[in-house]
PDB file of C-alpha atoms in Angstrom:
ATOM      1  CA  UNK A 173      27.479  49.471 129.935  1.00  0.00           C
ATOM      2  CA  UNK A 174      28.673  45.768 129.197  1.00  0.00           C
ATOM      3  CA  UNK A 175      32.051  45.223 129.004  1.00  0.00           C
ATOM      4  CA  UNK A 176      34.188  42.562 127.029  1.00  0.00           C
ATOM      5  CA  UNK A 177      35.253  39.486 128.309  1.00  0.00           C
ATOM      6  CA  UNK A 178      38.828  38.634 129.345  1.00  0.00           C
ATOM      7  CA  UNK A 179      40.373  35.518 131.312  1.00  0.00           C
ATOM      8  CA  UNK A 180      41.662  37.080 134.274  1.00  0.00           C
ATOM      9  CA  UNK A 181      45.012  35.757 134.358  1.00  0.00           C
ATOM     10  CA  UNK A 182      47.648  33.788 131.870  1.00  0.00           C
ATOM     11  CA  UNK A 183      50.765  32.139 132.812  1.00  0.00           C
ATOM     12  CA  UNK A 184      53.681  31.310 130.334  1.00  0.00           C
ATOM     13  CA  UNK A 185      57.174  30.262 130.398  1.00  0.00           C
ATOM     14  CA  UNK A 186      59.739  31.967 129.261  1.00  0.00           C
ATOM     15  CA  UNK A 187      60.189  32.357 125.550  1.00  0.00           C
ATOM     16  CA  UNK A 188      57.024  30.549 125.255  1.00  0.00           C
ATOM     17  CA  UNK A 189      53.994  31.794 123.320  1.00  0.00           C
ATOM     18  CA  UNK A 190      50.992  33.575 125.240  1.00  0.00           C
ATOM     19  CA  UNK A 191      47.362  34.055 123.319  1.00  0.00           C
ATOM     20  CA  UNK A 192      45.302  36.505 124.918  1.00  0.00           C
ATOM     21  CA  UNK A 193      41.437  37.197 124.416  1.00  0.00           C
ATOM     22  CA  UNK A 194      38.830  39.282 124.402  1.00  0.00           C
ATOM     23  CA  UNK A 195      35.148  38.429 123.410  1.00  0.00           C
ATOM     24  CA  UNK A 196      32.690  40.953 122.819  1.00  0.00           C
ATOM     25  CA  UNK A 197      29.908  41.339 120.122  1.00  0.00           C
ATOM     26  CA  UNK A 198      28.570  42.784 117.180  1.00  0.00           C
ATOM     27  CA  UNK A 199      28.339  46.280 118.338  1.00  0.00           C
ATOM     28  CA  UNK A 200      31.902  46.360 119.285  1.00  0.00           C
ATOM     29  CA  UNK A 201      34.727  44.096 118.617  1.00  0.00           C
ATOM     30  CA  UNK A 202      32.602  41.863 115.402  1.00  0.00           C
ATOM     31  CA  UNK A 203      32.180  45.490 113.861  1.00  0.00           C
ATOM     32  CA  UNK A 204      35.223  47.892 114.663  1.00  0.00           C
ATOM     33  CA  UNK A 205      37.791  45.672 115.675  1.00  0.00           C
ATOM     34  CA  UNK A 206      39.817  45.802 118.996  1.00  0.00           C
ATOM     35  CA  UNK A 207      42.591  47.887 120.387  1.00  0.00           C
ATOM     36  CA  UNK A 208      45.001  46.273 122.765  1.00  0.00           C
ATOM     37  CA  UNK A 209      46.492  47.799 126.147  1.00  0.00           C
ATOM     38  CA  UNK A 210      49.717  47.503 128.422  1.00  0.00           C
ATOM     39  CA  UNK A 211      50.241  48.566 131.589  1.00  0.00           C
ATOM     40  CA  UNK A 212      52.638  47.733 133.606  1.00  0.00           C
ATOM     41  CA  UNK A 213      52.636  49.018 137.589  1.00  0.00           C
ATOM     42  CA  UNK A 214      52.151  51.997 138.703  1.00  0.00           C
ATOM     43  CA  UNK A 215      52.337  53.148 134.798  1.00  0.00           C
ATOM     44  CA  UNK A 216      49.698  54.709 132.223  1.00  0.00           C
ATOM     45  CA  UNK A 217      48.416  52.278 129.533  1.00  0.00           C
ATOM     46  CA  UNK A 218      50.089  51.866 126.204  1.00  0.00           C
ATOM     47  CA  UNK A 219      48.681  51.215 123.344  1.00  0.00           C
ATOM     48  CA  UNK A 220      50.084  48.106 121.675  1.00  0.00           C
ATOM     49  CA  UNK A 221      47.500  47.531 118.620  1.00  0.00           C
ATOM     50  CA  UNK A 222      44.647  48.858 117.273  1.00  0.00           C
ATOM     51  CA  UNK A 223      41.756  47.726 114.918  1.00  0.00           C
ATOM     52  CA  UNK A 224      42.906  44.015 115.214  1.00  0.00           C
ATOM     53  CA  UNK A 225      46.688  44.270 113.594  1.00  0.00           C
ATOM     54  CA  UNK A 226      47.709  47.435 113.037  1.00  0.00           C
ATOM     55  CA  UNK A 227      50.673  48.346 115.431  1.00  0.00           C
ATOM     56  CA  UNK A 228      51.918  51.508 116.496  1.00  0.00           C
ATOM     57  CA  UNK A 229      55.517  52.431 115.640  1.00  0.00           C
ATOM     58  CA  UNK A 230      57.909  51.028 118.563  1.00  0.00           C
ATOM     59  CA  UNK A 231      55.933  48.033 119.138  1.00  0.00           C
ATOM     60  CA  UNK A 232      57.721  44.601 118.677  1.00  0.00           C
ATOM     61  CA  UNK A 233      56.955  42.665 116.131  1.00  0.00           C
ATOM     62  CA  UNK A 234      56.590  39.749 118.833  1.00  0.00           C
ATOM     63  CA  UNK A 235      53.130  40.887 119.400  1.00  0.00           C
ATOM     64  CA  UNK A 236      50.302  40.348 117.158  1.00  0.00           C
ATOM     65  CA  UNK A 237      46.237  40.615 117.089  1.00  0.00           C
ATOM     66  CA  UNK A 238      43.967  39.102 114.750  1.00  0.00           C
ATOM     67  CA  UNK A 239      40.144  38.738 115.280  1.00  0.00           C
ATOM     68  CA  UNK A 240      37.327  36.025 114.501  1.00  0.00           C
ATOM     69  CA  UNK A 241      33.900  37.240 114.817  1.00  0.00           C
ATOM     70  CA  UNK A 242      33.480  38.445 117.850  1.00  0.00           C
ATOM     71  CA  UNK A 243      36.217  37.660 119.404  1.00  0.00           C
ATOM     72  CA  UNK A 244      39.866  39.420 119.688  1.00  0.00           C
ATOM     73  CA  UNK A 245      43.753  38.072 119.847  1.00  0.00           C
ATOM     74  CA  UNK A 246      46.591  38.957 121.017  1.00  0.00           C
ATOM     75  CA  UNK A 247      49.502  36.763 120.370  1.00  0.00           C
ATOM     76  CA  UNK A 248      52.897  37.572 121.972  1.00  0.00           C
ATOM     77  CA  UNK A 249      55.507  35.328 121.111  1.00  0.00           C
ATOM     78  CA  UNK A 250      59.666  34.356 122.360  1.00  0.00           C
ATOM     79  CA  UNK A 251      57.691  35.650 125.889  1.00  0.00           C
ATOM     80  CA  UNK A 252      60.598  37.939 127.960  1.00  0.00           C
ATOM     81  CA  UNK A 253      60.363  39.352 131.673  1.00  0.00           C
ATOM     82  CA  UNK A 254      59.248  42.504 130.380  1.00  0.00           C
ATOM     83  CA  UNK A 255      56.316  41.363 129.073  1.00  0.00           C
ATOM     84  CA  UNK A 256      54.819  40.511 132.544  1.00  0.00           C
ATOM     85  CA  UNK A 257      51.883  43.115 132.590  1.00  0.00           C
ATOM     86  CA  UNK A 258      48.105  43.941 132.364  1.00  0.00           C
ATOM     87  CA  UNK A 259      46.994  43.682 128.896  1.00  0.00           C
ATOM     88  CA  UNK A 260      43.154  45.233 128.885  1.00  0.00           C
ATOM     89  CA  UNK A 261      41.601  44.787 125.321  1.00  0.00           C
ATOM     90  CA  UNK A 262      39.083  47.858 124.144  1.00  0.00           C
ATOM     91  CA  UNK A 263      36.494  48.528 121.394  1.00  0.00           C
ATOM     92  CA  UNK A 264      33.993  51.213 120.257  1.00  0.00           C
ATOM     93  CA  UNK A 265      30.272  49.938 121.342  1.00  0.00           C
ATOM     94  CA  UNK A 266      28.251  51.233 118.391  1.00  0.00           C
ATOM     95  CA  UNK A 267      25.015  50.732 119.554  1.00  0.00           C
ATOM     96  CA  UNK A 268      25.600  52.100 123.303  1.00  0.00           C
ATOM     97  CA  UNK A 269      27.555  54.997 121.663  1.00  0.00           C
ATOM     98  CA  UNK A 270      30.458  53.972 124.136  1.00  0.00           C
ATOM     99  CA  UNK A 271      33.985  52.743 124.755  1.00  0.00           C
ATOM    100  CA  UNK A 272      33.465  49.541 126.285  1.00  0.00           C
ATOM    101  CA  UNK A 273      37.035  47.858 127.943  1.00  0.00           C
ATOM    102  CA  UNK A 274      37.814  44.252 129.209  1.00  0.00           C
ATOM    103  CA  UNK A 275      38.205  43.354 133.010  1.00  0.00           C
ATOM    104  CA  UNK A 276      41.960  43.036 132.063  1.00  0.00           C
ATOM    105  CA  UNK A 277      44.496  40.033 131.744  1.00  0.00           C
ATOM    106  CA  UNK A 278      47.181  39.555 134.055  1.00  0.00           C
ATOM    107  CA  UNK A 279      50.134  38.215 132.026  1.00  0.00           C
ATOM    108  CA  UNK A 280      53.197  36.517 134.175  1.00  0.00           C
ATOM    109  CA  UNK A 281      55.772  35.183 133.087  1.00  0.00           C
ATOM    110  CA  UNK A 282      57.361  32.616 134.669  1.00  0.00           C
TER     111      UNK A 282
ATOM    112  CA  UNK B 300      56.129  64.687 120.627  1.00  0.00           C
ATOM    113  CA  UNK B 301      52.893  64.021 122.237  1.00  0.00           C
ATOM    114  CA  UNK B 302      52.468  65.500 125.916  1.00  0.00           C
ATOM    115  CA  UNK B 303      49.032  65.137 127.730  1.00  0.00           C
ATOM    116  CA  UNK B 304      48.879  66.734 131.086  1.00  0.00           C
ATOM    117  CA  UNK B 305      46.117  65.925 133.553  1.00  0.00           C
ATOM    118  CA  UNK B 306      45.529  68.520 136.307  1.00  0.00           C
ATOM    119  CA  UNK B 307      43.001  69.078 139.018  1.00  0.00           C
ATOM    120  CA  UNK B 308      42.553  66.089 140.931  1.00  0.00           C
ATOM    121  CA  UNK B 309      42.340  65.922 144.706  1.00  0.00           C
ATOM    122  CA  UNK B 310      40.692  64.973 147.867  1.00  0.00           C
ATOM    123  CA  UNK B 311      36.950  65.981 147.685  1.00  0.00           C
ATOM    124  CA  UNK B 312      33.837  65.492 149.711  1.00  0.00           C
ATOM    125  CA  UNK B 313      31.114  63.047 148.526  1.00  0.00           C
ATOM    126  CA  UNK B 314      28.753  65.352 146.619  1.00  0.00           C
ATOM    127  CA  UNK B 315      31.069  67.996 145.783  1.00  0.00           C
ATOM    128  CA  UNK B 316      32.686  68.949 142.634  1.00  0.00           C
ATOM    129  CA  UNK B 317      36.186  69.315 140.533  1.00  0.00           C
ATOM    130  CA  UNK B 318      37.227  70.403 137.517  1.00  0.00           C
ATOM    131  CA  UNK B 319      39.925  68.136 135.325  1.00  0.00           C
ATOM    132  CA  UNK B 320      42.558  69.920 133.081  1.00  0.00           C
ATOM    133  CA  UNK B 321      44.331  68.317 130.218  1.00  0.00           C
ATOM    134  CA  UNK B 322      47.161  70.414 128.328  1.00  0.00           C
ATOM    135  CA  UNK B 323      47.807  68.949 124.926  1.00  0.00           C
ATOM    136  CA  UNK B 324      51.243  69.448 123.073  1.00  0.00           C
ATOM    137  CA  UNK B 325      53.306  68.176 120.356  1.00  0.00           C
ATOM    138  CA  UNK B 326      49.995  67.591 117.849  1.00  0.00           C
ATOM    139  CA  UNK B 327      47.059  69.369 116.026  1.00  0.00           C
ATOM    140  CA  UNK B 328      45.176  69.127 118.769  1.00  0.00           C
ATOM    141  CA  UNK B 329      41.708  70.859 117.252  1.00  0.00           C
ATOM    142  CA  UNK B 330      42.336  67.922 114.641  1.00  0.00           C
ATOM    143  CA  UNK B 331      41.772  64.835 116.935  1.00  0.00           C
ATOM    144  CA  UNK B 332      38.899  63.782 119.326  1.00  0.00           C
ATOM    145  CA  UNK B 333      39.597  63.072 122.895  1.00  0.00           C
ATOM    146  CA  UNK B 334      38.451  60.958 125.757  1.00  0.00           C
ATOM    147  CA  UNK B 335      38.753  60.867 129.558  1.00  0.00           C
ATOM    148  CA  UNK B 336      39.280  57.282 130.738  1.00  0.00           C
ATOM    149  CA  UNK B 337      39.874  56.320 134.291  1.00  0.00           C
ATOM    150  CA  UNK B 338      40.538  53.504 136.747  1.00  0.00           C
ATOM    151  CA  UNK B 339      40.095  53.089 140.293  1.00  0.00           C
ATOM    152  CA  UNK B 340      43.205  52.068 142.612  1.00  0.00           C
ATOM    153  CA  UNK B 341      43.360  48.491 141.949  1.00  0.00           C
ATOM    154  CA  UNK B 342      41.161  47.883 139.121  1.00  0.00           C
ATOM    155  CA  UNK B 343      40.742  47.456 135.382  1.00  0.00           C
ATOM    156  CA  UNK B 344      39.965  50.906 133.262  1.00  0.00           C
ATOM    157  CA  UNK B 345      36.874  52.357 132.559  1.00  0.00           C
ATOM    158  CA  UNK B 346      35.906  54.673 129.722  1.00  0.00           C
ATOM    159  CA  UNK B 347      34.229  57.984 130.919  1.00  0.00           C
ATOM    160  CA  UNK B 348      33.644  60.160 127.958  1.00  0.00           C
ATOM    161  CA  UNK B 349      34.290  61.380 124.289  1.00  0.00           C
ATOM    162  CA  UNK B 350      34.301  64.577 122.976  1.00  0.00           C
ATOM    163  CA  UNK B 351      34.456  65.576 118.977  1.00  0.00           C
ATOM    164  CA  UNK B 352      37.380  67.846 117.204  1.00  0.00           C
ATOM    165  CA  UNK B 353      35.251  70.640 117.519  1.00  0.00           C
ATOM    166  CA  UNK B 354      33.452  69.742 120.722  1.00  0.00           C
ATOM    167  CA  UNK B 355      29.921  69.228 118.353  1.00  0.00           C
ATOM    168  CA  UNK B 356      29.456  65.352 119.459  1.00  0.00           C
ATOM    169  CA  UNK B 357      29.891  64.581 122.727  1.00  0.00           C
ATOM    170  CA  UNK B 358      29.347  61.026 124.786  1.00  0.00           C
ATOM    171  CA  UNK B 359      29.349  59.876 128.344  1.00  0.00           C
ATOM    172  CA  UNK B 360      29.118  56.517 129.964  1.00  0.00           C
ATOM    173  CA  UNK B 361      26.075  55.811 132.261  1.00  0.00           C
ATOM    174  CA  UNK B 362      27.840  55.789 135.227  1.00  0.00           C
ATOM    175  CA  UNK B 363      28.734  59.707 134.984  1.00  0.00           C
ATOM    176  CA  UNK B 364      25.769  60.532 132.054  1.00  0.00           C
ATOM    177  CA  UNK B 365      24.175  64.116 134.113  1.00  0.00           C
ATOM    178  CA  UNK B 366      26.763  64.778 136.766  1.00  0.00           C
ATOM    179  CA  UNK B 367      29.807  65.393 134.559  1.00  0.00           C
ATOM    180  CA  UNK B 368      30.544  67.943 131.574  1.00  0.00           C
ATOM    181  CA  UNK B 369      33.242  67.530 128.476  1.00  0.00           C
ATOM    182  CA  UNK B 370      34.545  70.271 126.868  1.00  0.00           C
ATOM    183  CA  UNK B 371      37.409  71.611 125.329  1.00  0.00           C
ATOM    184  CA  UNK B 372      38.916  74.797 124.293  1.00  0.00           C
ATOM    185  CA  UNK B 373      40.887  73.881 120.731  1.00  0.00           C
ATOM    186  CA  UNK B 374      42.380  77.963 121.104  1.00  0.00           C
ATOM    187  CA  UNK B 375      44.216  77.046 124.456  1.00  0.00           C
ATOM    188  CA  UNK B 376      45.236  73.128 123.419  1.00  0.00           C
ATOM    189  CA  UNK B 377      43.228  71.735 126.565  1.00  0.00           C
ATOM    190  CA  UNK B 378      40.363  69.306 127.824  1.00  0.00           C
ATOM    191  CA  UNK B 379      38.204  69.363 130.963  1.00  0.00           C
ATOM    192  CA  UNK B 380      36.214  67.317 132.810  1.00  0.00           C
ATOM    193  CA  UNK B 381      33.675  69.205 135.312  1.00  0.00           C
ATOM    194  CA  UNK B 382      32.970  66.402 137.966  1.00  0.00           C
ATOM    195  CA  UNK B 383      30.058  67.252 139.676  1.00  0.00           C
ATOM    196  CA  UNK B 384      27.848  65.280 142.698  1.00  0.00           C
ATOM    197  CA  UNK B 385      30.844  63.285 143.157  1.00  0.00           C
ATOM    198  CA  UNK B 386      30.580  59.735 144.579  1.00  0.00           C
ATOM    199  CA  UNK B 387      32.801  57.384 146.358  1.00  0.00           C
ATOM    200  CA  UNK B 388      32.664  55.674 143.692  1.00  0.00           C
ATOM    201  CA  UNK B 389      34.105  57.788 141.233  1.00  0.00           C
ATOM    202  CA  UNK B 390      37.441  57.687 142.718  1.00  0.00           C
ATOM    203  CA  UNK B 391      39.973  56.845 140.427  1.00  0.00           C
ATOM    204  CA  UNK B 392      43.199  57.810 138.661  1.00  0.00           C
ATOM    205  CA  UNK B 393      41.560  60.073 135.524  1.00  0.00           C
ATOM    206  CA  UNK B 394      43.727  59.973 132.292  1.00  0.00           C
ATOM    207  CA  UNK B 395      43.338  62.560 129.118  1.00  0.00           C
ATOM    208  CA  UNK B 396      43.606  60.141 126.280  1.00  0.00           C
ATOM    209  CA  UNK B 397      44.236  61.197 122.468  1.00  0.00           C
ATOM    210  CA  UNK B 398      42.413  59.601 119.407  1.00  0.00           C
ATOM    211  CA  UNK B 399      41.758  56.103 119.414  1.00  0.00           C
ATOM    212  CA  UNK B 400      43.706  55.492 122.447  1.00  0.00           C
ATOM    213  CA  UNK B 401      47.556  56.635 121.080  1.00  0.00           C
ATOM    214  CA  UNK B 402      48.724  58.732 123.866  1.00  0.00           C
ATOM    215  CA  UNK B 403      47.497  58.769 127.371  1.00  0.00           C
ATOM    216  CA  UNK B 404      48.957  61.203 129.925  1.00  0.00           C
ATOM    217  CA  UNK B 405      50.481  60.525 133.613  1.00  0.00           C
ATOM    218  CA  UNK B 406      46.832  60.553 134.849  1.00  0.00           C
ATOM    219  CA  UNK B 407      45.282  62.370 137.653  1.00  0.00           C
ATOM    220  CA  UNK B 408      44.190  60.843 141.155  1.00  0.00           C
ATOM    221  CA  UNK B 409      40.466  62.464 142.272  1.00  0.00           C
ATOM    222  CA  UNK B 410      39.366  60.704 146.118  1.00  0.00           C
ATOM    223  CA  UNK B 411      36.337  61.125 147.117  1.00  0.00           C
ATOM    224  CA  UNK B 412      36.155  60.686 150.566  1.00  0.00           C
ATOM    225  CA  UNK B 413      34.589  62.049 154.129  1.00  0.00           C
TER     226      UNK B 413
END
């Protein structure tokens, strides 16, 4: 099954803005939106945002999605060490009936 | 408060099988659809299947489509994953995963190796 498409790594100063993305098509992210991923090392994922912009409670309001067609943001702003992670974006595939994920983004922060 | 926990995983022989347990706590589980998701040691994550509330619609990605088996058992709180004609290739850390992603558990590593 095709996945989406994600730069494989970003690199960002400290307190600086990062814009992650994730381009799909209109079976998946251009018609259900995208959730967004963290995972740190050796840790399960955690879901930061789902169906573009709408966070789970705990998540800082430093991060935020937002989508354009077919493809999916994630902006994370005032960038700390803890940020420093794998961000994986993920959307429903309607037409394979499937979960499709990105290869992953590998946020550092320097 | 949510608690997924994955069970079952171990060293197995390529073409042998294992059964996955999830136990689910702290919500409705017979209210919410579930997925197994997993990712081999080193790379990105890879959806493997969805089962329905009531275990009525059920879907698998290609990769394991005829060699592995969803269910659940909404009486006992739990998910499983039968793994069947296992492959080299389907070793990975396997995570029980709640709704659209929420809550994943600690995960559980399956090898299959000679």
């Amino acid at each position: 099954q095709a996945g989406l498409t994600q730069p494989p790594s970003v690199s960002k100063g400290l307190r600086q803005t990062a814009t992650l993305t994730c381009t799909g098509n209109s079976n998946n992210v251009g018609n259900q939106g995208a959730a967004w991923l963290q995972q740190h090392q050796g840790h399960p994922p955690k879901l930061l945002s789902y169906r573009n912009n709408n966070r789970p409670s705990g998540i800082s309001e430093r991060l935020s999605a937002s989508r354009s067609g077919n493809t999916a943001s994630l902006t994370i702003t005032g960038l700390q060490p803890e940020d420093e992670a794998d961000y994986y974006c993920s959307a429903w595939d309607s037409s394979l009936s499937a979960r499709v994920f990105g290869g992953g983004t590998k946020l550092t922060v320097l | 408060q949510v608690q997924l926990v994955e069970s079952g995983g171990g060293l197995v022989k390529p073409g042998g099988s294992l059964r996955l347990s999830c136990a689910a706590s702290g919500f409705t589980f017979s209210d919410y659809y579930m997925s197994w998701i997993r990712q081999a040691p080193g790379k990105g994550l890879e959806w493997v299947s969805y089962i329905s509330s009531s275990g009525s619609t059920i879907y698998y990605a290609d990769s394991v489509k005829g060699r592995f088996t969803i269910s659940r058992d909404n009486a006992k709180n739990s998910l499983y994953l039968q793994m069947n004609s296992l492959r080299a290739e389907d070793t990975a850390v396997y995570y029980c995963v709640y709704g659209p992603l929420d809550y994943w558990g600690q995960g559980t590593l399956v090898t299959v190796s000679s």
